[in-house]
Tab-separated table of C-alpha atoms in Angstrom:
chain	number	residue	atom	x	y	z
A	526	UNK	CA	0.000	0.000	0.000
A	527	UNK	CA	1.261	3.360	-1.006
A	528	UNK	CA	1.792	5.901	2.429
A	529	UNK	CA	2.761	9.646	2.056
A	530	UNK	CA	6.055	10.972	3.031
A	531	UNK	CA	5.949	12.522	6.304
A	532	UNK	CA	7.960	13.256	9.127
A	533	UNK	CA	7.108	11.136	12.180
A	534	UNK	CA	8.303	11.929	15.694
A	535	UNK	CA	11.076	9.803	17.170
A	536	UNK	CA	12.552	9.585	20.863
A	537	UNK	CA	14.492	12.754	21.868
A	538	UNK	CA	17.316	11.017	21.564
A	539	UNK	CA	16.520	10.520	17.457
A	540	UNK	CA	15.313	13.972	17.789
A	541	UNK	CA	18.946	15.359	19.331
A	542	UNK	CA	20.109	13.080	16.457
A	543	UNK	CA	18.605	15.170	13.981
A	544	UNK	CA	19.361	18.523	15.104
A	545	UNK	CA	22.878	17.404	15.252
A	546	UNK	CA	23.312	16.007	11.613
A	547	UNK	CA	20.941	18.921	10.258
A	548	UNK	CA	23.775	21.474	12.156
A	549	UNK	CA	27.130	19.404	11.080
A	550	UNK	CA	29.002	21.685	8.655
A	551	UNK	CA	31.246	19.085	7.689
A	552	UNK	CA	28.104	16.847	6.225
A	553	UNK	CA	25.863	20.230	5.102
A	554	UNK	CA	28.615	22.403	3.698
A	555	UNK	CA	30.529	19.497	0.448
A	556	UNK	CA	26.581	19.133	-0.473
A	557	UNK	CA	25.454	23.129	-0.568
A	558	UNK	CA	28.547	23.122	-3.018
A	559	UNK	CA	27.645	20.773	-5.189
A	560	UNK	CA	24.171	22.135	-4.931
A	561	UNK	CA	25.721	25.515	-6.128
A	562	UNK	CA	27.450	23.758	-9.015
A	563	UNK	CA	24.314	21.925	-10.498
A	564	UNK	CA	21.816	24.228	-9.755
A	565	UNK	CA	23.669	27.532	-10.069
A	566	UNK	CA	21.581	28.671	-7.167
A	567	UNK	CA	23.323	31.138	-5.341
A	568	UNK	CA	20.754	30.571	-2.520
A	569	UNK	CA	23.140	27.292	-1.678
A	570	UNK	CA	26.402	29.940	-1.361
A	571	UNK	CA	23.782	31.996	0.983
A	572	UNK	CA	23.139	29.200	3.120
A	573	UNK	CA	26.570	27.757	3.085
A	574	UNK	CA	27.586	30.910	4.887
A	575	UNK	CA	24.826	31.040	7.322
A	576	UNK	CA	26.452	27.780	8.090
A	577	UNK	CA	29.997	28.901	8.334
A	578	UNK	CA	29.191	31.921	10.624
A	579	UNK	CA	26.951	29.773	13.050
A	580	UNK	CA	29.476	27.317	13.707
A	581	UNK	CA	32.443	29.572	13.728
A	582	UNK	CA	33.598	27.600	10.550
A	583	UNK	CA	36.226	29.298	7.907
A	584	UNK	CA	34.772	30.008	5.049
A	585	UNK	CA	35.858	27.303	2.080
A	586	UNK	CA	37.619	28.258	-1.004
A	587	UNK	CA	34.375	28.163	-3.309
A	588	UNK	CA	32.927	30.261	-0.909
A	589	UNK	CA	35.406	32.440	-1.092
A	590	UNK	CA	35.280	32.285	-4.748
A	591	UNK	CA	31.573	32.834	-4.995
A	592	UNK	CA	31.981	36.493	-2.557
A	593	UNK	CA	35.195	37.738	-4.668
A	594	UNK	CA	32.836	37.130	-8.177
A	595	UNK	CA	29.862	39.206	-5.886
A	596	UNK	CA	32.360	41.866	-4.522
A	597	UNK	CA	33.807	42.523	-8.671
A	598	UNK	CA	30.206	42.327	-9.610
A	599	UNK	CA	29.194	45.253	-6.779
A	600	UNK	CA	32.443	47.300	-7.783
A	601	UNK	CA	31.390	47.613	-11.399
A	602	UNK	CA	30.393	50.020	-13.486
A	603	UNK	CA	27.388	48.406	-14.436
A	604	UNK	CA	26.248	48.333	-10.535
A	605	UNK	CA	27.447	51.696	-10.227
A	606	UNK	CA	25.423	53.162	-13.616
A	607	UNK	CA	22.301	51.265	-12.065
A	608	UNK	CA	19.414	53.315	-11.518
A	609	UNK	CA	17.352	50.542	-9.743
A	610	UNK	CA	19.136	48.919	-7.033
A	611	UNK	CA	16.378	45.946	-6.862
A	612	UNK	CA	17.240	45.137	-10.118
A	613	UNK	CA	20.819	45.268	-10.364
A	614	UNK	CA	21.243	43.589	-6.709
A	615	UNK	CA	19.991	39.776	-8.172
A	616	UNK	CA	22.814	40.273	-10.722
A	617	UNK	CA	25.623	41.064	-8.233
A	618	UNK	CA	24.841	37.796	-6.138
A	619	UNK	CA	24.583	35.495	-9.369
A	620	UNK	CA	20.988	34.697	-9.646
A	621	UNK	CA	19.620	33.838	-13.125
A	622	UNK	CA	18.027	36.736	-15.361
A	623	UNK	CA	15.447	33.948	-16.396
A	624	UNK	CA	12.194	33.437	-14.777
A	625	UNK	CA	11.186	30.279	-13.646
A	626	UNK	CA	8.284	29.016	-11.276
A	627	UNK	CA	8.629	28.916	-7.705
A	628	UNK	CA	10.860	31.301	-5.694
A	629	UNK	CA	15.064	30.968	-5.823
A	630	UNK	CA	15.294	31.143	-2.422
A	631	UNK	CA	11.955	28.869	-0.861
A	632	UNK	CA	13.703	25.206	-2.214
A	633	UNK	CA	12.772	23.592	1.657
A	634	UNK	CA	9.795	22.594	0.771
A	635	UNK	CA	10.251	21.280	-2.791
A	636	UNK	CA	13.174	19.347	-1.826
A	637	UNK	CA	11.686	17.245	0.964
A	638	UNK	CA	9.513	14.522	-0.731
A	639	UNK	CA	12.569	14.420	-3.345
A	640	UNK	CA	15.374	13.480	-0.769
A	641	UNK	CA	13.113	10.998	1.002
A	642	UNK	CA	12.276	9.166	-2.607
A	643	UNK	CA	16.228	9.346	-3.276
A	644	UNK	CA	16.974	7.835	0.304
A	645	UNK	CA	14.274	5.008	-0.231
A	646	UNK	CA	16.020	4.567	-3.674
A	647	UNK	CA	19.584	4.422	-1.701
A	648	UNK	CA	17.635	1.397	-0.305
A	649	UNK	CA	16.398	-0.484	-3.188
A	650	UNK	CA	19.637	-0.189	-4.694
A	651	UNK	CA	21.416	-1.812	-1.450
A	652	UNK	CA	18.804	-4.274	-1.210
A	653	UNK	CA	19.811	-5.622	-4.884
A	654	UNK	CA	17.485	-4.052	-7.702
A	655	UNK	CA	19.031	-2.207	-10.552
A	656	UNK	CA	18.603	1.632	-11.326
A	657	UNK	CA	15.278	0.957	-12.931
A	658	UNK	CA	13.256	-1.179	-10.694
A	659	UNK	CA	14.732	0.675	-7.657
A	660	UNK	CA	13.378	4.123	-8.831
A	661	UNK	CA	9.576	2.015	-9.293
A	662	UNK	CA	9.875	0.960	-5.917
A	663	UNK	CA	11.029	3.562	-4.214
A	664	UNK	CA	8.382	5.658	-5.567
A	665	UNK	CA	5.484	3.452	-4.478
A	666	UNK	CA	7.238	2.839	-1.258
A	667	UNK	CA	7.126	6.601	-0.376
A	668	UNK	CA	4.811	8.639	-1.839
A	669	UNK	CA	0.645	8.646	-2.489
A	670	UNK	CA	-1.680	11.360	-3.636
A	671	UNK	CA	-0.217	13.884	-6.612
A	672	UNK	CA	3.406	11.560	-6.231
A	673	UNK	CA	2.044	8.415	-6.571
A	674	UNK	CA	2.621	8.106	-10.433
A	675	UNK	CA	5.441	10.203	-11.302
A	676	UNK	CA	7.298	9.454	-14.402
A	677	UNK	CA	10.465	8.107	-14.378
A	678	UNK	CA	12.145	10.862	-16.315
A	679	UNK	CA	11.135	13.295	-13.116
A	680	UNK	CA	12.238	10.842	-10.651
A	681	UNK	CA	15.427	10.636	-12.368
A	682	UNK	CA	15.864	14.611	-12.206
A	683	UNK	CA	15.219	14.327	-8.554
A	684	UNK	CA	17.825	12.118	-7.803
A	685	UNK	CA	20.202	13.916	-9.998
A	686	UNK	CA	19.407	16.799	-8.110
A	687	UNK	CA	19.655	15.142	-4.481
A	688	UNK	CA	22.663	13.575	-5.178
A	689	UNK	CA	24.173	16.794	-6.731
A	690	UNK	CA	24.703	15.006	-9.981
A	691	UNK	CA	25.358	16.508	-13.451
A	692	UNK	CA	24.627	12.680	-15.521
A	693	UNK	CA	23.075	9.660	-13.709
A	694	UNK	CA	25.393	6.265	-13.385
A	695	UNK	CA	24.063	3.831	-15.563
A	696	UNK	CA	24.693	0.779	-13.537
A	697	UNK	CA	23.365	-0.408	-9.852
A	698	UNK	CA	27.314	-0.704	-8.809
A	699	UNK	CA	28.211	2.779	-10.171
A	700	UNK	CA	24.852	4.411	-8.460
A	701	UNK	CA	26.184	2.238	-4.792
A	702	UNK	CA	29.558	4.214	-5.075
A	703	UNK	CA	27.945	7.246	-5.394
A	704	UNK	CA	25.184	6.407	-2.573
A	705	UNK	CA	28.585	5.281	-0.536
A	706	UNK	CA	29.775	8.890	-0.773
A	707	UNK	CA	26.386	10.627	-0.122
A	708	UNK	CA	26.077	8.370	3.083
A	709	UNK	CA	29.657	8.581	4.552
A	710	UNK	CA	29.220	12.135	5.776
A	711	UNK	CA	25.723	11.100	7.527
A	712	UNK	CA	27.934	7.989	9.378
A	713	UNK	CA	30.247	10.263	10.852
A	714	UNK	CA	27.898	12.690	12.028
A	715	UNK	CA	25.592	9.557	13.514
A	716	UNK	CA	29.235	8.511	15.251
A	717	UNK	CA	30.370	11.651	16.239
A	718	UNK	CA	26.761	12.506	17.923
A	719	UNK	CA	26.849	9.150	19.527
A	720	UNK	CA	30.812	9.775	21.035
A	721	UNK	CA	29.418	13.459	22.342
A	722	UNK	CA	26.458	11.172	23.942
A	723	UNK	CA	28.202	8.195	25.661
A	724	UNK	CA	30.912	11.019	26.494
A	725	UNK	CA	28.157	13.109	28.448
A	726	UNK	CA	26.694	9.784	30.220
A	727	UNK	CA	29.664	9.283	31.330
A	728	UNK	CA	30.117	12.246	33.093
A	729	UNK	CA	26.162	12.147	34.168
C-alpha cells in the first residue's frame, strides 16, 4: 500500500540526532557546493555561509570564490550606472536573469519529498534491484496522492538533483559508489553525535 512521506516523531534522543546532523558543517557544507554547481543557485552559497558563521567555521575556497565574483560584480560600473538597485542587486549575487516558477530562495519545501524518494532509492539499490526497478519501488514505497505516479524521467531529475549530480550512473554498482559517498558524511555525524552522547553519560 502506497503511504505519504511525512515526518514522524522519534525519541528525543533521534530527535537530538537530527538537530545534530541537520547542524554538522562538515556533512551540510561538500553538499550546498555541489548544490551551487548543479543548480547555479546562489541561494546554496547563501546558506553555506549562514552555516559557516553559526558554527564559527572558515569560510571554504568556493565560498570564497563565490563572494570575490559578488564583490567585482558590486564594484562595477554596471552596478554603479544602475538606476534601480532591486534590479541590479539579483545580478551582483549570481541569480539567473530567467524566470522560472517557484521562488530561488523557498527550495525547503520542494526538496523534501525528493530526498526521502532518493533515500528510499539508496535502499532499493542496497537491497539488490538495478537503477530501474529501484526508482519504481522507491516511488510506491514513499509517496501517495499527486506523487504516486510520477514518471520516471522526473524521478530521475530528482535524484540527480539530491545527489548533486550533473549525468546519472548507468549501472546499480556505479549508483552504490555514489550512494557510498552521499552516506559517509551522515555515518560520521551519527558517530560523532553518539561519542558526544556516551561522552556526556559518562560524566552524568
Amino acid at each position: 500500500m502506497k503511504r505519504p512521506f511525512k515526518a514522524t516523531r522519534g525519541t528525543p534522543d533521534e530527535e537530538e540526532l537530527a538537530k545534530a546532523i541537520a547542524c554538522d558543517p562538515d556533512l551540510l557544507l561538500p553538499r550546498a557546493q555541489s548544490k551551487l554547481e548543479v543548480t547555479g543557485n546562489p541561494y546554496y552559497a547563501w546558506f553555506a555561509i549562514d552555516i559557516c558563521v553559526r558554527t564559527n567555521k572558515p569560510f571554504p575556497d568556493w565560498l570564497t570564490a563565490y563572494l570575490g565574483q559578488c564583490a567585482h560584480r558590486m564594484a562595477s560600473n554596471k552596478a554603479k550606472a544602475a538606476g534601480d538597485l532591486r534590479k541590479i542587486l539579483p545580478w551582483v549575487l549570481g541569480f539567473s536573469s530567467k524566470r522560472g516558477p517557484g521562488n530561488p530562495l523557498n527550495y525547503v519545501d520542494r526538496i523534501h519529498h525528493k530526498r526521502a524518494f532518493a533515500l528510499e532509492f539508496a535502499t532499493q539499490i542496497e537491497a539488490g534491484d538495478e537503477p530501474a526497478a529501484a526508482r519504481l519501488n522507491a516511488c510506491n514505497a514513499i509517496f501517495a496522492g499527486k506523487y504516486a505516479n510520477v514518471d520516471d524521467r522526473t524521478l530521475q531529475r530528482w535524484l540527480l538533483e539530491v545527489f548533486g549530480l550533473r549525468k546519472a550512473p548507468s549501472t546499480a554498482e556505479e549508483w552504490r559508489k555514489i550512494i557510498h559517498k552521499y552516506i559517509q558524511p551522515l555515518g560520521r555525524a551519527i558517530d560523532d553525535f553518539e561519542q558526544r552522547t556516551k561522552s556526556r553519560d559518562n560524566l552524568s
